[in-house]
Structures are given as structure tokens and as C-alpha cells.
PDB file of C-alpha atoms in Angstrom:
ATOM      1  CA  MET V  20       9.966  16.546 -15.824  1.00 76.00           C
ATOM      2  CA  ILE V  21      12.609  16.042 -13.153  1.00 76.00           C
ATOM      3  CA  ASP V  22      16.081  17.454 -13.816  1.00 76.00           C
ATOM      4  CA  GLN V  23      18.444  14.579 -14.722  1.00 79.00           C
ATOM      5  CA  ARG V  24      20.918  15.467 -11.934  1.00 77.00           C
ATOM      6  CA  LEU V  25      18.125  15.378  -9.350  1.00 75.00           C
ATOM      7  CA  GLN V  26      16.766  12.135 -10.771  1.00 75.00           C
ATOM      8  CA  THR V  27      20.209  10.535 -10.491  1.00 76.00           C
ATOM      9  CA  LEU V  28      20.454  11.488  -6.817  1.00 74.00           C
ATOM     10  CA  LEU V  29      16.864  10.432  -6.091  1.00 74.00           C
ATOM     11  CA  LEU V  30      17.530   7.005  -7.581  1.00 76.00           C
ATOM     12  CA  LYS V  31      20.865   6.465  -5.856  1.00 77.00           C
ATOM     13  CA  ASN V  32      19.300   3.928  -3.456  1.00 75.00           C
ATOM     14  CA  LYS V  33      16.507   2.764  -5.751  1.00 75.00           C
ATOM     15  CA  GLN V  34      16.865  -0.846  -4.561  1.00 78.00           C
ATOM     16  CA  LYS V  35      15.342   0.306  -1.252  1.00 81.00           C
ATOM     17  CA  PHE V  36      12.260   1.842  -2.869  1.00 83.00           C
ATOM     18  CA  MET V  37      10.244  -1.351  -3.077  1.00 92.00           C
ATOM     19  CA  ILE V  38       9.508  -3.457  -0.027  1.00 95.00           C
ATOM     20  CA  PRO V  39       9.136  -7.011  -1.394  1.00 96.00           C
ATOM     21  CA  ALA V  40       5.768  -8.771  -1.126  1.00 96.00           C
ATOM     22  CA  SER V  41       7.246 -11.361   1.235  1.00 96.00           C
ATOM     23  CA  LEU V  42       7.705  -8.609   3.854  1.00 95.00           C
ATOM     24  CA  VAL V  43       4.311  -6.941   3.398  1.00 95.00           C
ATOM     25  CA  ALA V  44       1.271  -7.773   5.527  1.00 94.00           C
ATOM     26  CA  THR V  45      -1.578  -9.026   3.359  1.00 96.00           C
ATOM     27  CA  VAL V  46      -4.967 -10.666   3.717  1.00 97.00           C
ATOM     28  CA  ASN V  47      -6.794 -12.896   1.278  1.00 98.00           C
ATOM     29  CA  GLN V  48      -9.965 -11.625  -0.343  1.00 98.00           C
ATOM     30  CA  SER V  49     -11.834 -14.644   1.042  1.00 97.00           C
ATOM     31  CA  ASN V  50     -10.747 -14.022   4.659  1.00 97.00           C
ATOM     32  CA  SER V  51     -13.421 -12.960   7.120  1.00 95.00           C
ATOM     33  CA  LEU V  52     -13.536  -9.334   8.216  1.00 94.00           C
ATOM     34  CA  ASP V  53     -12.747 -10.671  11.671  1.00 94.00           C
ATOM     35  CA  HIS V  54      -9.372 -11.914  10.411  1.00 95.00           C
ATOM     36  CA  ALA V  55      -8.599  -8.656   8.576  1.00 95.00           C
ATOM     37  CA  PHE V  56      -9.591  -6.658  11.660  1.00 93.00           C
ATOM     38  CA  LEU V  57      -7.157  -8.695  13.781  1.00 94.00           C
ATOM     39  CA  VAL V  58      -4.284  -8.297  11.303  1.00 94.00           C
ATOM     40  CA  LEU V  59      -4.804  -4.549  10.995  1.00 94.00           C
ATOM     41  CA  THR V  60      -5.123  -4.086  14.750  1.00 92.00           C
ATOM     42  CA  LYS V  61      -2.310  -6.421  15.803  1.00 90.00           C
ATOM     43  CA  ASP V  62       0.202  -5.035  13.309  1.00 85.00           C
ATOM     44  CA  ARG V  63      -1.050  -1.444  13.753  1.00 88.00           C
ATOM     45  CA  TYR V  64      -1.464  -0.786  10.055  1.00 90.00           C
ATOM     46  CA  ALA V  65      -3.962   1.723   8.723  1.00 90.00           C
ATOM     47  CA  LYS V  66      -4.436  -0.166   5.454  1.00 95.00           C
ATOM     48  CA  ILE V  67      -3.154  -3.455   4.016  1.00 96.00           C
ATOM     49  CA  ILE V  68      -3.019  -5.249   0.689  1.00 98.00           C
ATOM     50  CA  VAL V  69      -5.646  -7.783  -0.373  1.00 98.00           C
ATOM     51  CA  ILE V  70      -4.550 -10.691  -2.594  1.00 98.00           C
ATOM     52  CA  ASP V  71      -6.157 -13.799  -4.051  1.00 97.00           C
ATOM     53  CA  ASN V  72      -4.974 -17.414  -3.723  1.00 97.00           C
ATOM     54  CA  GLU V  73      -2.478 -16.962  -6.579  1.00 97.00           C
ATOM     55  CA  ASN V  74      -0.966 -13.807  -5.046  1.00 97.00           C
ATOM     56  CA  HIS V  75      -2.640 -11.450  -7.527  1.00 98.00           C
ATOM     57  CA  TYR V  76      -3.355  -7.960  -6.265  1.00 98.00           C
ATOM     58  CA  CYS V  77      -7.089  -7.435  -5.578  1.00 98.00           C
ATOM     59  CA  GLY V  78      -7.261  -4.227  -3.553  1.00 98.00           C
ATOM     60  CA  GLN V  79      -6.748  -2.753  -0.091  1.00 98.00           C
ATOM     61  CA  ILE V  80      -8.628  -2.799   3.183  1.00 98.00           C
ATOM     62  CA  SER V  81      -8.508  -0.512   6.210  1.00 96.00           C
ATOM     63  CA  LEU V  82      -9.927  -0.420   9.717  1.00 94.00           C
ATOM     64  CA  ALA V  83     -12.200   2.432   8.628  1.00 93.00           C
ATOM     65  CA  MET V  84     -13.682   0.288   5.842  1.00 95.00           C
ATOM     66  CA  ILE V  85     -14.350  -2.514   8.321  1.00 94.00           C
ATOM     67  CA  THR V  86     -15.844  -0.370  11.070  1.00 91.00           C
ATOM     68  CA  ASP V  87     -18.069   1.354   8.528  1.00 91.00           C
ATOM     69  CA  GLN V  88     -19.660  -2.048   7.844  1.00 90.00           C
ATOM     70  CA  LEU V  89     -20.315  -2.591  11.563  1.00 89.00           C
ATOM     71  CA  LEU V  90     -22.194   0.640  12.208  1.00 88.00           C
ATOM     72  CA  GLU V  91     -25.942   0.499  12.553  1.00 81.00           C
ATOM     73  CA  THR V  92     -28.319   3.260  13.577  1.00 75.00           C
ATOM     74  CA  GLN V  93     -28.031   2.761  17.320  1.00 83.00           C
ATOM     75  CA  ARG V  94     -25.205   0.266  17.809  1.00 85.00           C
ATOM     76  CA  ILE V  95     -22.150  -1.504  16.452  1.00 85.00           C
ATOM     77  CA  ASN V  96     -22.977  -4.943  15.066  1.00 86.00           C
ATOM     78  CA  VAL V  97     -19.814  -6.998  15.645  1.00 87.00           C
ATOM     79  CA  ASP V  98     -21.553 -10.119  14.300  1.00 86.00           C
ATOM     80  CA  ARG V  99     -20.936  -8.695  10.818  1.00 87.00           C
ATOM     81  CA  LEU V 100     -17.213  -9.408  11.307  1.00 86.00           C
ATOM     82  CA  ASN V 101     -17.962 -13.085  10.696  1.00 89.00           C
ATOM     83  CA  GLU V 102     -20.754 -12.554   8.169  1.00 92.00           C
ATOM     84  CA  LEU V 103     -18.711 -10.588   5.629  1.00 93.00           C
ATOM     85  CA  VAL V 104     -15.453 -11.342   3.858  1.00 96.00           C
ATOM     86  CA  VAL V 105     -12.697  -8.946   2.820  1.00 97.00           C
ATOM     87  CA  ALA V 106     -13.876  -8.893  -0.812  1.00 97.00           C
ATOM     88  CA  ASP V 107     -17.208  -7.450   0.339  1.00 96.00           C
ATOM     89  CA  VAL V 108     -15.657  -4.217   1.614  1.00 96.00           C
ATOM     90  CA  MET V 109     -12.186  -3.776   0.111  1.00 97.00           C
ATOM     91  CA  GLN V 110     -11.175  -0.793  -2.004  1.00 97.00           C
ATOM     92  CA  THR V 111     -10.446  -1.785  -5.593  1.00 96.00           C
ATOM     93  CA  ASP V 112      -9.767   1.581  -7.215  1.00 96.00           C
ATOM     94  CA  ALA V 113      -6.533   2.592  -5.456  1.00 96.00           C
ATOM     95  CA  PRO V 114      -3.637   3.294  -7.847  1.00 97.00           C
ATOM     96  CA  VAL V 115      -1.067   0.589  -8.555  1.00 97.00           C
ATOM     97  CA  ILE V 116       2.288   0.871 -10.288  1.00 97.00           C
ATOM     98  CA  LYS V 117       4.497  -1.426 -12.331  1.00 96.00           C
ATOM     99  CA  ASP V 118       7.803   0.437 -12.059  1.00 92.00           C
ATOM    100  CA  PRO V 119       8.932   1.136  -8.480  1.00 92.00           C
ATOM    101  CA  THR V 120      11.685   3.436  -9.774  1.00 88.00           C
ATOM    102  CA  ASP V 121       9.489   5.778 -11.836  1.00 91.00           C
ATOM    103  CA  ILE V 122      10.145   8.569  -9.369  1.00 88.00           C
ATOM    104  CA  GLU V 123       8.001  11.170 -11.122  1.00 90.00           C
ATOM    105  CA  GLU V 124       4.862   8.995 -11.209  1.00 93.00           C
ATOM    106  CA  ASN V 125       5.457   7.765  -7.670  1.00 92.00           C
ATOM    107  CA  LEU V 126       5.869  11.282  -6.289  1.00 91.00           C
ATOM    108  CA  HIS V 127       2.565  12.339  -7.840  1.00 94.00           C
ATOM    109  CA  LEU V 128       0.683   9.295  -6.565  1.00 96.00           C
ATOM    110  CA  LEU V 129       2.221   9.336  -3.077  1.00 95.00           C
ATOM    111  CA  ILE V 130       0.741  12.762  -2.397  1.00 94.00           C
ATOM    112  CA  ASP V 131      -2.580  11.052  -1.670  1.00 95.00           C
ATOM    113  CA  GLN V 132      -1.399   7.521  -0.792  1.00 95.00           C
ATOM    114  CA  SER V 133       0.894   6.302   1.969  1.00 94.00           C
ATOM    115  CA  PHE V 134       2.036   3.393  -0.188  1.00 96.00           C
ATOM    116  CA  LEU V 135       1.718   2.145  -3.761  1.00 97.00           C
ATOM    117  CA  PRO V 136       1.246  -1.533  -4.612  1.00 98.00           C
ATOM    118  CA  VAL V 137       3.665  -2.793  -7.263  1.00 97.00           C
ATOM    119  CA  VAL V 138       2.283  -5.381  -9.699  1.00 98.00           C
ATOM    120  CA  ASP V 139       3.624  -7.096 -12.793  1.00 97.00           C
ATOM    121  CA  ASP V 140       1.904  -7.470 -16.173  1.00 96.00           C
ATOM    122  CA  GLU V 141      -0.255 -10.341 -14.853  1.00 97.00           C
ATOM    123  CA  ASN V 142      -1.280  -8.300 -11.776  1.00 97.00           C
ATOM    124  CA  TYR V 143       0.922 -10.465  -9.536  1.00 97.00           C
ATOM    125  CA  PHE V 144       1.645  -8.600  -6.292  1.00 98.00           C
ATOM    126  CA  CYS V 145       5.388  -7.797  -6.139  1.00 97.00           C
ATOM    127  CA  GLY V 146       5.623  -5.382  -3.195  1.00 97.00           C
ATOM    128  CA  ILE V 147       4.973  -1.796  -2.178  1.00 97.00           C
ATOM    129  CA  VAL V 148       6.654   1.579  -2.558  1.00 96.00           C
ATOM    130  CA  THR V 149       6.105   3.640   0.571  1.00 94.00           C
ATOM    131  CA  ARG V 150       5.931   7.382   0.957  1.00 93.00           C
ATOM    132  CA  ARG V 151       8.536   6.996   3.714  1.00 92.00           C
ATOM    133  CA  GLU V 152      11.159   5.426   1.421  1.00 90.00           C
ATOM    134  CA  VAL V 153      10.605   7.990  -1.325  1.00 89.00           C
ATOM    135  CA  LEU V 154      10.813  10.832   1.209  1.00 89.00           C
ATOM    136  CA  LYS V 155      14.128   9.418   2.433  1.00 87.00           C
ATOM    137  CA  ALA V 156      15.418   9.700  -1.142  1.00 85.00           C
ATOM    138  CA  VAL V 157      14.096  13.257  -1.409  1.00 84.00           C
ATOM    139  CA  ASN V 158      15.717  14.139   1.927  1.00 84.00           C
ATOM    140  CA  TYR V 159      19.042  12.699   0.775  1.00 82.00           C
ATOM    141  CA  THR V 160      18.788  14.567  -2.528  1.00 81.00           C
ATOM    142  CA  VAL V 161      18.028  17.991  -1.082  1.00 83.00           C
ATOM    143  CA  HIS V 162      20.851  17.643   1.431  1.00 84.00           C
ATOM    144  CA  THR V 163      23.364  16.334  -1.148  1.00 80.00           C
ATOM    145  CA  PHE V 164      22.528  18.395  -4.223  1.00 75.00           C
ATOM    146  CA  GLY V 165      25.271  20.888  -4.967  1.00 71.00           C
ATOM    147  CA  LYS V 166      27.973  19.077  -3.015  1.00 72.00           C
TER     148      LYS V 166
END
């Protein structure tokens, strides 16, 4: 349990914790791997959110997941970029959260994740909480606590 005084400081700028879905790069689960590869490469993201046509969260996809599908014994088969769709290779077991301000849960989950997808009760994709934003709050707290 986090001390109440620390929690208050950590949540001082809680409105900045979640980056809204409208500002987050996503791909559709039915997009080709070619499209996902271009988005990841062009925007220089390691991993992005996968949604369906109704903006429900489906999973995440990374360059590593895509390139793993291209590797054959002796060569890279780039033709698979157009043969497969995002749903064929995406990760579906990454943690998601519903409350972007649950600092204790988020701190635990962000140890192993660079961001956490935020969904509502119907699994509608709302945005992401990034390790960077939470670390900014921690940095502020440790430098302000006691003043």
C-alpha cells in the first residue's frame, strides 16, 4: 500500500497519465502485416495497439512479432507481409487496465510493460498509460516530498 501523502503527490497531475486513444498509433486487426510493419517503422514505435472496426481493444503488435513470421530456415520471406494479417500474429495476453489513476497497479504492471492500454467495461480502447508519464510523477514526488 502506498502512503497517502505519497499517493497525493503522485496523483497531482493525474490528468496527464492517460494519453487519449485519438493520439495513439493503432492498427486494425484486419490490416496486412505490411501495413503494420510500415506504421511501426515510420513512427518508430516498438509496439502498437491493435483494435477492431468498433475501436475495441484486441491486442498489441511489434516489429519483432512481424519479423518472426518472416524468418525461414535460410532466408527472410517478405511475401508473408501480404499473406498474413495483424490478427494472425498479435499478442493478446498483455495486461490492460480500466483505471489510469490506480497508481499502485500501474506501477506493478509498468515494470514489465512500456505502456498499458486503458479500456472501459465494454473493452472499448480509451488510451494508454505510459511508463514515461508515471515516472515523471514519481520523479516529481521524490523531489517534492518533504518540502
